[in-house]
């Protein structure tokens, strides 16, 4: 056995989805968080892809499996598969394009229609670096987040502003939901296996890991 930590050595695996209009910066938020990369030219995301990154929360390793999609109508057929098992979401708009903020309501409805009520939602105003082009005020966005009971942050994938914070906050909050539920499970230590997977669903590489009792619909 080598003295290294394998990539798959984690305590929790959480599926997190990125949603929001095309062009708001979802793919760049993902690449900034998972690879510390940013690309100026817009490459449209083809179909669905995901990337992972592990972080520490308390003494646990939390691995995020973050899903990204182009979000165009022609991909609507995959909607339910995309959301299946998600325990967190970043709902992204572009602070310089008001229409992307207006469309957030529709995204939120789709998200809530397809996921568990306990899902942790972070409302994200991206491209905060474009100060001179701002079209959505922080106060309006904050008010929306309060009304809808979601977390809120403004980010810049370009300047690495708040990107780690946004993802880390979502993962930490999910972890708290899960550990609360774990406490409710009560006195059976056998119900608390190491390496539990929180409802990631589907046919991916984690389906063989034992699932915990969180958030299944
Ligand atoms: N100025 C600025 N541009 C950004 C930022 N994030 C993304 N972009 C640009 O916005 C365009 C769309 O980004 P992309 O990640 O492909 O958006 P997606 O369609 O939501 O995945 C690209 O040209 C990016 O370079 C940001 O934080 N600031
Ligand atoms: Mg994209």
mmCIF file of C-alpha atoms and ligand atoms in Angstrom:
data_model
loop_
_atom_site.group_PDB
_atom_site.id
_atom_site.type_symbol
_atom_site.label_atom_id
_atom_site.label_comp_id
_atom_site.label_asym_id
_atom_site.label_seq_id
_atom_site.Cartn_x
_atom_site.Cartn_y
_atom_site.Cartn_z
ATOM 1 C CA UNK A 1 0.000 0.000 0.000
ATOM 2 C CA UNK A 2 1.405 3.388 -0.955
ATOM 3 C CA UNK A 3 1.468 6.195 1.526
ATOM 4 C CA UNK A 4 -0.798 8.396 -0.522
ATOM 5 C CA UNK A 5 -4.456 9.122 -0.313
ATOM 6 C CA UNK A 6 -6.284 7.679 -3.270
ATOM 7 C CA UNK A 7 -8.551 9.970 -5.214
ATOM 8 C CA UNK A 8 -11.479 7.852 -4.190
ATOM 9 C CA UNK A 9 -10.761 8.078 -0.489
ATOM 10 C CA UNK A 10 -13.630 10.198 0.757
ATOM 11 C CA UNK A 11 -16.248 10.166 3.461
ATOM 12 C CA UNK A 12 -19.103 11.749 1.544
ATOM 13 C CA UNK A 13 -19.908 12.131 -2.124
ATOM 14 C CA UNK A 14 -22.394 14.857 -3.018
ATOM 15 C CA UNK A 15 -23.891 15.486 -6.419
ATOM 16 C CA UNK A 16 -24.223 19.202 -7.165
ATOM 17 C CA UNK A 17 -25.787 20.612 -10.337
ATOM 18 C CA UNK A 18 -25.047 23.855 -12.148
ATOM 19 C CA UNK A 19 -28.036 25.539 -13.746
ATOM 20 C CA UNK A 20 -28.829 28.876 -15.325
ATOM 21 C CA UNK A 21 -29.009 30.449 -18.765
ATOM 22 C CA UNK A 22 -26.425 29.787 -21.396
ATOM 23 C CA UNK A 23 -23.420 32.122 -21.253
ATOM 24 C CA UNK A 24 -23.681 33.071 -17.573
ATOM 25 C CA UNK A 25 -20.395 31.323 -16.770
ATOM 26 C CA UNK A 26 -21.392 27.901 -15.402
ATOM 27 C CA UNK A 27 -18.638 25.995 -17.192
ATOM 28 C CA UNK A 28 -16.009 28.513 -16.137
ATOM 29 C CA UNK A 29 -17.143 28.427 -12.508
ATOM 30 C CA UNK A 30 -16.750 24.654 -12.686
ATOM 31 C CA UNK A 31 -13.310 24.744 -14.298
ATOM 32 C CA UNK A 32 -12.162 27.462 -11.890
ATOM 33 C CA UNK A 33 -13.246 25.389 -8.895
ATOM 34 C CA UNK A 34 -12.001 21.991 -10.089
ATOM 35 C CA UNK A 35 -8.920 22.918 -12.162
ATOM 36 C CA UNK A 36 -8.258 26.575 -11.385
ATOM 37 C CA UNK A 37 -8.717 27.313 -15.076
ATOM 38 C CA UNK A 38 -10.597 30.050 -16.901
ATOM 39 C CA UNK A 39 -11.226 30.404 -20.609
ATOM 40 C CA UNK A 40 -12.107 33.687 -22.291
ATOM 41 C CA UNK A 41 -13.713 32.180 -25.335
ATOM 42 C CA UNK A 42 -17.090 30.577 -24.884
ATOM 43 C CA UNK A 43 -17.106 26.887 -25.681
ATOM 44 C CA UNK A 44 -20.626 25.640 -25.536
ATOM 45 C CA UNK A 45 -21.003 22.657 -23.302
ATOM 46 C CA UNK A 46 -21.994 19.573 -25.239
ATOM 47 C CA UNK A 47 -24.614 17.485 -23.499
ATOM 48 C CA UNK A 48 -23.747 16.807 -19.883
ATOM 49 C CA UNK A 49 -20.392 16.549 -18.169
ATOM 50 C CA UNK A 50 -19.201 16.486 -14.600
ATOM 51 C CA UNK A 51 -16.009 17.213 -12.699
ATOM 52 C CA UNK A 52 -15.014 16.458 -9.135
ATOM 53 C CA UNK A 53 -13.068 18.036 -6.310
ATOM 54 C CA UNK A 54 -12.667 17.011 -2.706
ATOM 55 C CA UNK A 55 -12.579 19.409 0.218
ATOM 56 C CA UNK A 56 -12.300 19.018 3.974
ATOM 57 C CA UNK A 57 -15.302 19.783 6.161
ATOM 58 C CA UNK A 58 -14.603 19.265 9.864
ATOM 59 C CA UNK A 59 -12.519 16.086 9.888
ATOM 60 C CA UNK A 60 -14.287 14.616 6.862
ATOM 61 C CA UNK A 61 -13.389 14.509 3.198
ATOM 62 C CA UNK A 62 -16.301 15.674 1.110
ATOM 63 C CA UNK A 63 -16.091 14.938 -2.584
ATOM 64 C CA UNK A 64 -18.229 17.054 -4.865
ATOM 65 C CA UNK A 65 -19.378 15.649 -8.167
ATOM 66 C CA UNK A 66 -20.483 18.754 -10.033
ATOM 67 C CA UNK A 67 -22.640 18.424 -13.121
ATOM 68 C CA UNK A 68 -22.717 20.940 -15.931
ATOM 69 C CA UNK A 69 -24.925 21.145 -18.989
ATOM 70 C CA UNK A 70 -25.538 23.466 -21.874
ATOM 71 C CA UNK A 71 -29.142 23.932 -20.830
ATOM 72 C CA UNK A 72 -30.584 24.424 -24.288
ATOM 73 C CA UNK A 73 -34.008 23.177 -25.155
ATOM 74 C CA UNK A 74 -32.692 20.315 -27.214
ATOM 75 C CA UNK A 75 -31.248 18.777 -24.079
ATOM 76 C CA UNK A 76 -34.484 18.916 -22.142
ATOM 77 C CA UNK A 77 -34.886 15.180 -22.618
ATOM 78 C CA UNK A 78 -32.137 14.600 -20.087
ATOM 79 C CA UNK A 79 -33.651 16.916 -17.469
ATOM 80 C CA UNK A 80 -34.746 14.310 -14.960
ATOM 81 C CA UNK A 81 -31.492 12.352 -15.240
ATOM 82 C CA UNK A 82 -29.539 15.556 -14.737
ATOM 83 C CA UNK A 83 -31.298 16.407 -11.488
ATOM 84 C CA UNK A 84 -31.612 12.860 -10.151
ATOM 85 C CA UNK A 85 -29.909 12.528 -6.789
ATOM 86 C CA UNK A 86 -28.671 16.112 -6.629
ATOM 87 C CA UNK A 87 -28.286 17.397 -3.067
ATOM 88 C CA UNK A 88 -26.956 20.823 -3.992
ATOM 89 C CA UNK A 89 -27.328 23.352 -6.795
ATOM 90 C CA UNK A 90 -25.685 26.536 -7.965
ATOM 91 C CA UNK A 91 -28.272 28.615 -9.783
ATOM 92 C CA UNK A 92 -26.239 31.070 -11.820
ATOM 93 C CA UNK A 93 -27.158 34.349 -13.516
ATOM 94 C CA UNK A 94 -24.970 36.995 -15.146
ATOM 95 C CA UNK A 95 -24.936 40.328 -13.276
ATOM 96 C CA UNK A 96 -24.512 42.136 -16.619
ATOM 97 C CA UNK A 97 -27.541 40.565 -18.352
ATOM 98 C CA UNK A 98 -30.822 41.265 -16.606
ATOM 99 C CA UNK A 99 -32.697 38.662 -18.623
ATOM 100 C CA UNK A 100 -30.608 35.898 -17.043
ATOM 101 C CA UNK A 101 -31.800 37.154 -13.634
ATOM 102 C CA UNK A 102 -35.416 37.198 -14.815
ATOM 103 C CA UNK A 103 -35.118 33.593 -15.957
ATOM 104 C CA UNK A 104 -33.959 32.425 -12.569
ATOM 105 C CA UNK A 105 -37.536 31.901 -11.431
ATOM 106 C CA UNK A 106 -38.046 29.348 -14.191
ATOM 107 C CA UNK A 107 -34.819 27.537 -13.301
ATOM 108 C CA UNK A 108 -35.786 27.432 -9.661
ATOM 109 C CA UNK A 109 -39.147 25.910 -10.501
ATOM 110 C CA UNK A 110 -37.535 23.240 -12.651
ATOM 111 C CA UNK A 111 -35.024 22.517 -9.898
ATOM 112 C CA UNK A 112 -37.710 22.221 -7.214
ATOM 113 C CA UNK A 113 -39.875 20.065 -9.477
ATOM 114 C CA UNK A 114 -37.072 17.554 -9.883
ATOM 115 C CA UNK A 115 -35.252 17.457 -6.551
ATOM 116 C CA UNK A 116 -35.752 16.816 -2.854
ATOM 117 C CA UNK A 117 -37.039 19.670 -0.693
ATOM 118 C CA UNK A 118 -33.852 19.549 1.388
ATOM 119 C CA UNK A 119 -31.610 20.443 -1.553
ATOM 120 C CA UNK A 120 -29.145 23.228 -0.758
ATOM 121 C CA UNK A 121 -29.384 26.061 -3.277
ATOM 122 C CA UNK A 122 -26.792 28.781 -3.826
ATOM 123 C CA UNK A 123 -27.962 31.679 -5.960
ATOM 124 C CA UNK A 124 -24.905 32.973 -7.818
ATOM 125 C CA UNK A 125 -24.467 36.323 -9.584
ATOM 126 C CA UNK A 126 -21.421 35.724 -11.791
ATOM 127 C CA UNK A 127 -19.181 38.178 -13.717
ATOM 128 C CA UNK A 128 -19.011 40.556 -10.762
ATOM 129 C CA UNK A 129 -15.704 41.790 -12.224
ATOM 130 C CA UNK A 130 -17.611 43.651 -14.984
ATOM 131 C CA UNK A 131 -18.488 46.521 -12.646
ATOM 132 C CA UNK A 132 -19.177 49.070 -15.389
ATOM 133 C CA UNK A 133 -21.673 46.714 -17.096
ATOM 134 C CA UNK A 134 -23.686 45.725 -14.059
ATOM 135 C CA UNK A 135 -27.415 45.367 -14.773
ATOM 136 C CA UNK A 136 -28.623 43.539 -11.661
ATOM 137 C CA UNK A 137 -28.162 45.137 -8.258
ATOM 138 C CA UNK A 138 -26.857 43.151 -5.334
ATOM 139 C CA UNK A 139 -29.868 44.261 -3.293
ATOM 140 C CA UNK A 140 -32.381 42.899 -5.821
ATOM 141 C CA UNK A 141 -30.579 39.582 -5.931
ATOM 142 C CA UNK A 142 -30.330 39.407 -2.154
ATOM 143 C CA UNK A 143 -34.041 40.103 -1.830
ATOM 144 C CA UNK A 144 -34.814 37.316 -4.265
ATOM 145 C CA UNK A 145 -32.585 34.886 -2.375
ATOM 146 C CA UNK A 146 -34.227 35.784 0.924
ATOM 147 C CA UNK A 147 -37.693 35.364 -0.544
ATOM 148 C CA UNK A 148 -36.801 31.984 -1.995
ATOM 149 C CA UNK A 149 -34.815 30.898 1.035
ATOM 150 C CA UNK A 150 -31.587 30.232 -0.842
ATOM 151 C CA UNK A 151 -28.002 31.229 -0.156
ATOM 152 C CA UNK A 152 -26.548 34.033 -2.246
ATOM 153 C CA UNK A 153 -23.121 35.128 -3.470
ATOM 154 C CA UNK A 154 -21.663 37.223 -6.253
ATOM 155 C CA UNK A 155 -18.709 35.631 -8.003
ATOM 156 C CA UNK A 156 -16.176 36.151 -10.735
ATOM 157 C CA UNK A 157 -14.804 33.065 -12.427
ATOM 158 C CA UNK A 158 -12.408 35.414 -14.227
ATOM 159 C CA UNK A 159 -10.953 36.931 -11.064
ATOM 160 C CA UNK A 160 -11.444 33.855 -8.866
ATOM 161 C CA UNK A 161 -13.682 35.929 -6.652
ATOM 162 C CA UNK A 162 -15.858 33.885 -4.266
ATOM 163 C CA UNK A 163 -15.789 30.791 -6.479
ATOM 164 C CA UNK A 164 -14.296 28.519 -3.837
ATOM 165 C CA UNK A 165 -16.513 30.162 -1.239
ATOM 166 C CA UNK A 166 -19.683 29.483 -3.205
ATOM 167 C CA UNK A 167 -18.965 25.792 -3.753
ATOM 168 C CA UNK A 168 -17.540 25.276 -0.267
ATOM 169 C CA UNK A 169 -20.570 26.891 1.352
ATOM 170 C CA UNK A 170 -22.930 24.604 -0.565
ATOM 171 C CA UNK A 171 -20.913 21.509 0.357
ATOM 172 C CA UNK A 172 -20.665 22.525 3.992
ATOM 173 C CA UNK A 173 -24.402 23.161 4.193
ATOM 174 C CA UNK A 174 -25.160 19.796 2.583
ATOM 175 C CA UNK A 175 -22.818 18.199 5.073
ATOM 176 C CA UNK A 176 -24.771 19.817 7.911
ATOM 177 C CA UNK A 177 -28.086 18.590 6.519
ATOM 178 C CA UNK A 178 -26.649 15.109 6.209
ATOM 179 C CA UNK A 179 -25.085 15.027 9.652
ATOM 180 C CA UNK A 180 -28.317 16.273 11.200
ATOM 181 C CA UNK A 181 -30.131 13.431 9.484
ATOM 182 C CA UNK A 182 -27.412 11.061 10.549
ATOM 183 C CA UNK A 183 -28.042 12.097 14.132
ATOM 184 C CA UNK A 184 -31.720 11.410 13.680
ATOM 185 C CA UNK A 185 -30.904 7.883 12.566
ATOM 186 C CA UNK A 186 -30.038 7.430 16.219
ATOM 187 C CA UNK A 187 -28.294 4.616 17.987
ATOM 188 C CA UNK A 188 -27.433 2.121 15.265
ATOM 189 C CA UNK A 189 -23.739 2.575 14.445
ATOM 190 C CA UNK A 190 -24.099 0.075 11.616
ATOM 191 C CA UNK A 191 -26.255 2.649 9.847
ATOM 192 C CA UNK A 192 -23.312 5.025 9.645
ATOM 193 C CA UNK A 193 -20.790 3.411 7.324
ATOM 194 C CA UNK A 194 -17.662 5.181 6.233
ATOM 195 C CA UNK A 195 -17.690 6.201 2.612
ATOM 196 C CA UNK A 196 -21.386 6.701 2.373
ATOM 197 C CA UNK A 197 -22.809 8.203 -0.742
ATOM 198 C CA UNK A 198 -25.545 10.702 -0.485
ATOM 199 C CA UNK A 199 -28.079 9.844 -3.086
ATOM 200 C CA UNK A 200 -26.087 10.406 -6.229
ATOM 201 C CA UNK A 201 -28.193 7.961 -8.169
ATOM 202 C CA UNK A 202 -27.686 6.797 -11.686
ATOM 203 C CA UNK A 203 -25.201 4.541 -13.393
ATOM 204 C CA UNK A 204 -22.018 6.379 -12.553
ATOM 205 C CA UNK A 205 -18.937 5.214 -10.716
ATOM 206 C CA UNK A 206 -20.412 5.569 -7.269
ATOM 207 C CA UNK A 207 -23.539 3.494 -7.561
ATOM 208 C CA UNK A 208 -21.994 0.605 -5.680
ATOM 209 C CA UNK A 209 -21.268 2.679 -2.607
ATOM 210 C CA UNK A 210 -23.793 2.359 0.155
ATOM 211 C CA UNK A 211 -26.291 5.145 0.267
ATOM 212 C CA UNK A 212 -27.169 7.116 3.357
ATOM 213 C CA UNK A 213 -30.635 8.225 4.308
ATOM 214 C CA UNK A 214 -30.478 11.735 2.983
ATOM 215 C CA UNK A 215 -32.691 13.425 0.563
ATOM 216 C CA UNK A 216 -34.140 10.573 -1.410
ATOM 217 C CA UNK A 217 -37.440 11.488 -2.932
HETATM 218 N N1 LIG B 1 -15.801 38.862 -17.347
HETATM 219 C C1 LIG B 1 -16.167 37.616 -17.049
HETATM 220 N N2 LIG B 1 -16.474 36.753 -18.041
HETATM 221 C C2 LIG B 1 -16.833 35.502 -17.691
HETATM 222 C C3 LIG B 1 -16.920 35.070 -16.339
HETATM 223 N N3 LIG B 1 -17.324 33.777 -16.323
HETATM 224 C C4 LIG B 1 -17.478 33.419 -17.599
HETATM 225 N N4 LIG B 1 -17.183 34.454 -18.439
HETATM 226 C C5 LIG B 1 -17.249 34.455 -19.911
HETATM 227 O O1 LIG B 1 -18.594 34.273 -20.298
HETATM 228 C C6 LIG B 1 -18.681 33.434 -21.436
HETATM 229 C C7 LIG B 1 -19.573 32.225 -21.120
HETATM 230 O O2 LIG B 1 -18.986 31.445 -20.128
HETATM 231 P P1 LIG B 1 -19.342 29.894 -19.975
HETATM 232 O O3 LIG B 1 -18.614 29.383 -18.772
HETATM 233 O O4 LIG B 1 -19.111 29.174 -21.248
HETATM 234 O O5 LIG B 1 -20.921 29.983 -19.678
HETATM 235 P P2 LIG B 1 -22.013 28.806 -19.621
HETATM 236 O O6 LIG B 1 -22.699 28.784 -20.951
HETATM 237 O O7 LIG B 1 -22.950 29.202 -18.523
HETATM 238 O O8 LIG B 1 -21.281 27.537 -19.328
HETATM 239 C C8 LIG B 1 -17.242 33.052 -21.789
HETATM 240 O O9 LIG B 1 -16.797 33.919 -22.811
HETATM 241 C C9 LIG B 1 -16.476 33.291 -20.524
HETATM 242 O O10 LIG B 1 -15.133 33.625 -20.763
HETATM 243 C C10 LIG B 1 -16.591 36.015 -15.313
HETATM 244 O O11 LIG B 1 -16.637 35.755 -14.112
HETATM 245 N N5 LIG B 1 -16.232 37.269 -15.730
HETATM 246 MG MG1 LIG B 2 -21.263 25.761 -20.428
#
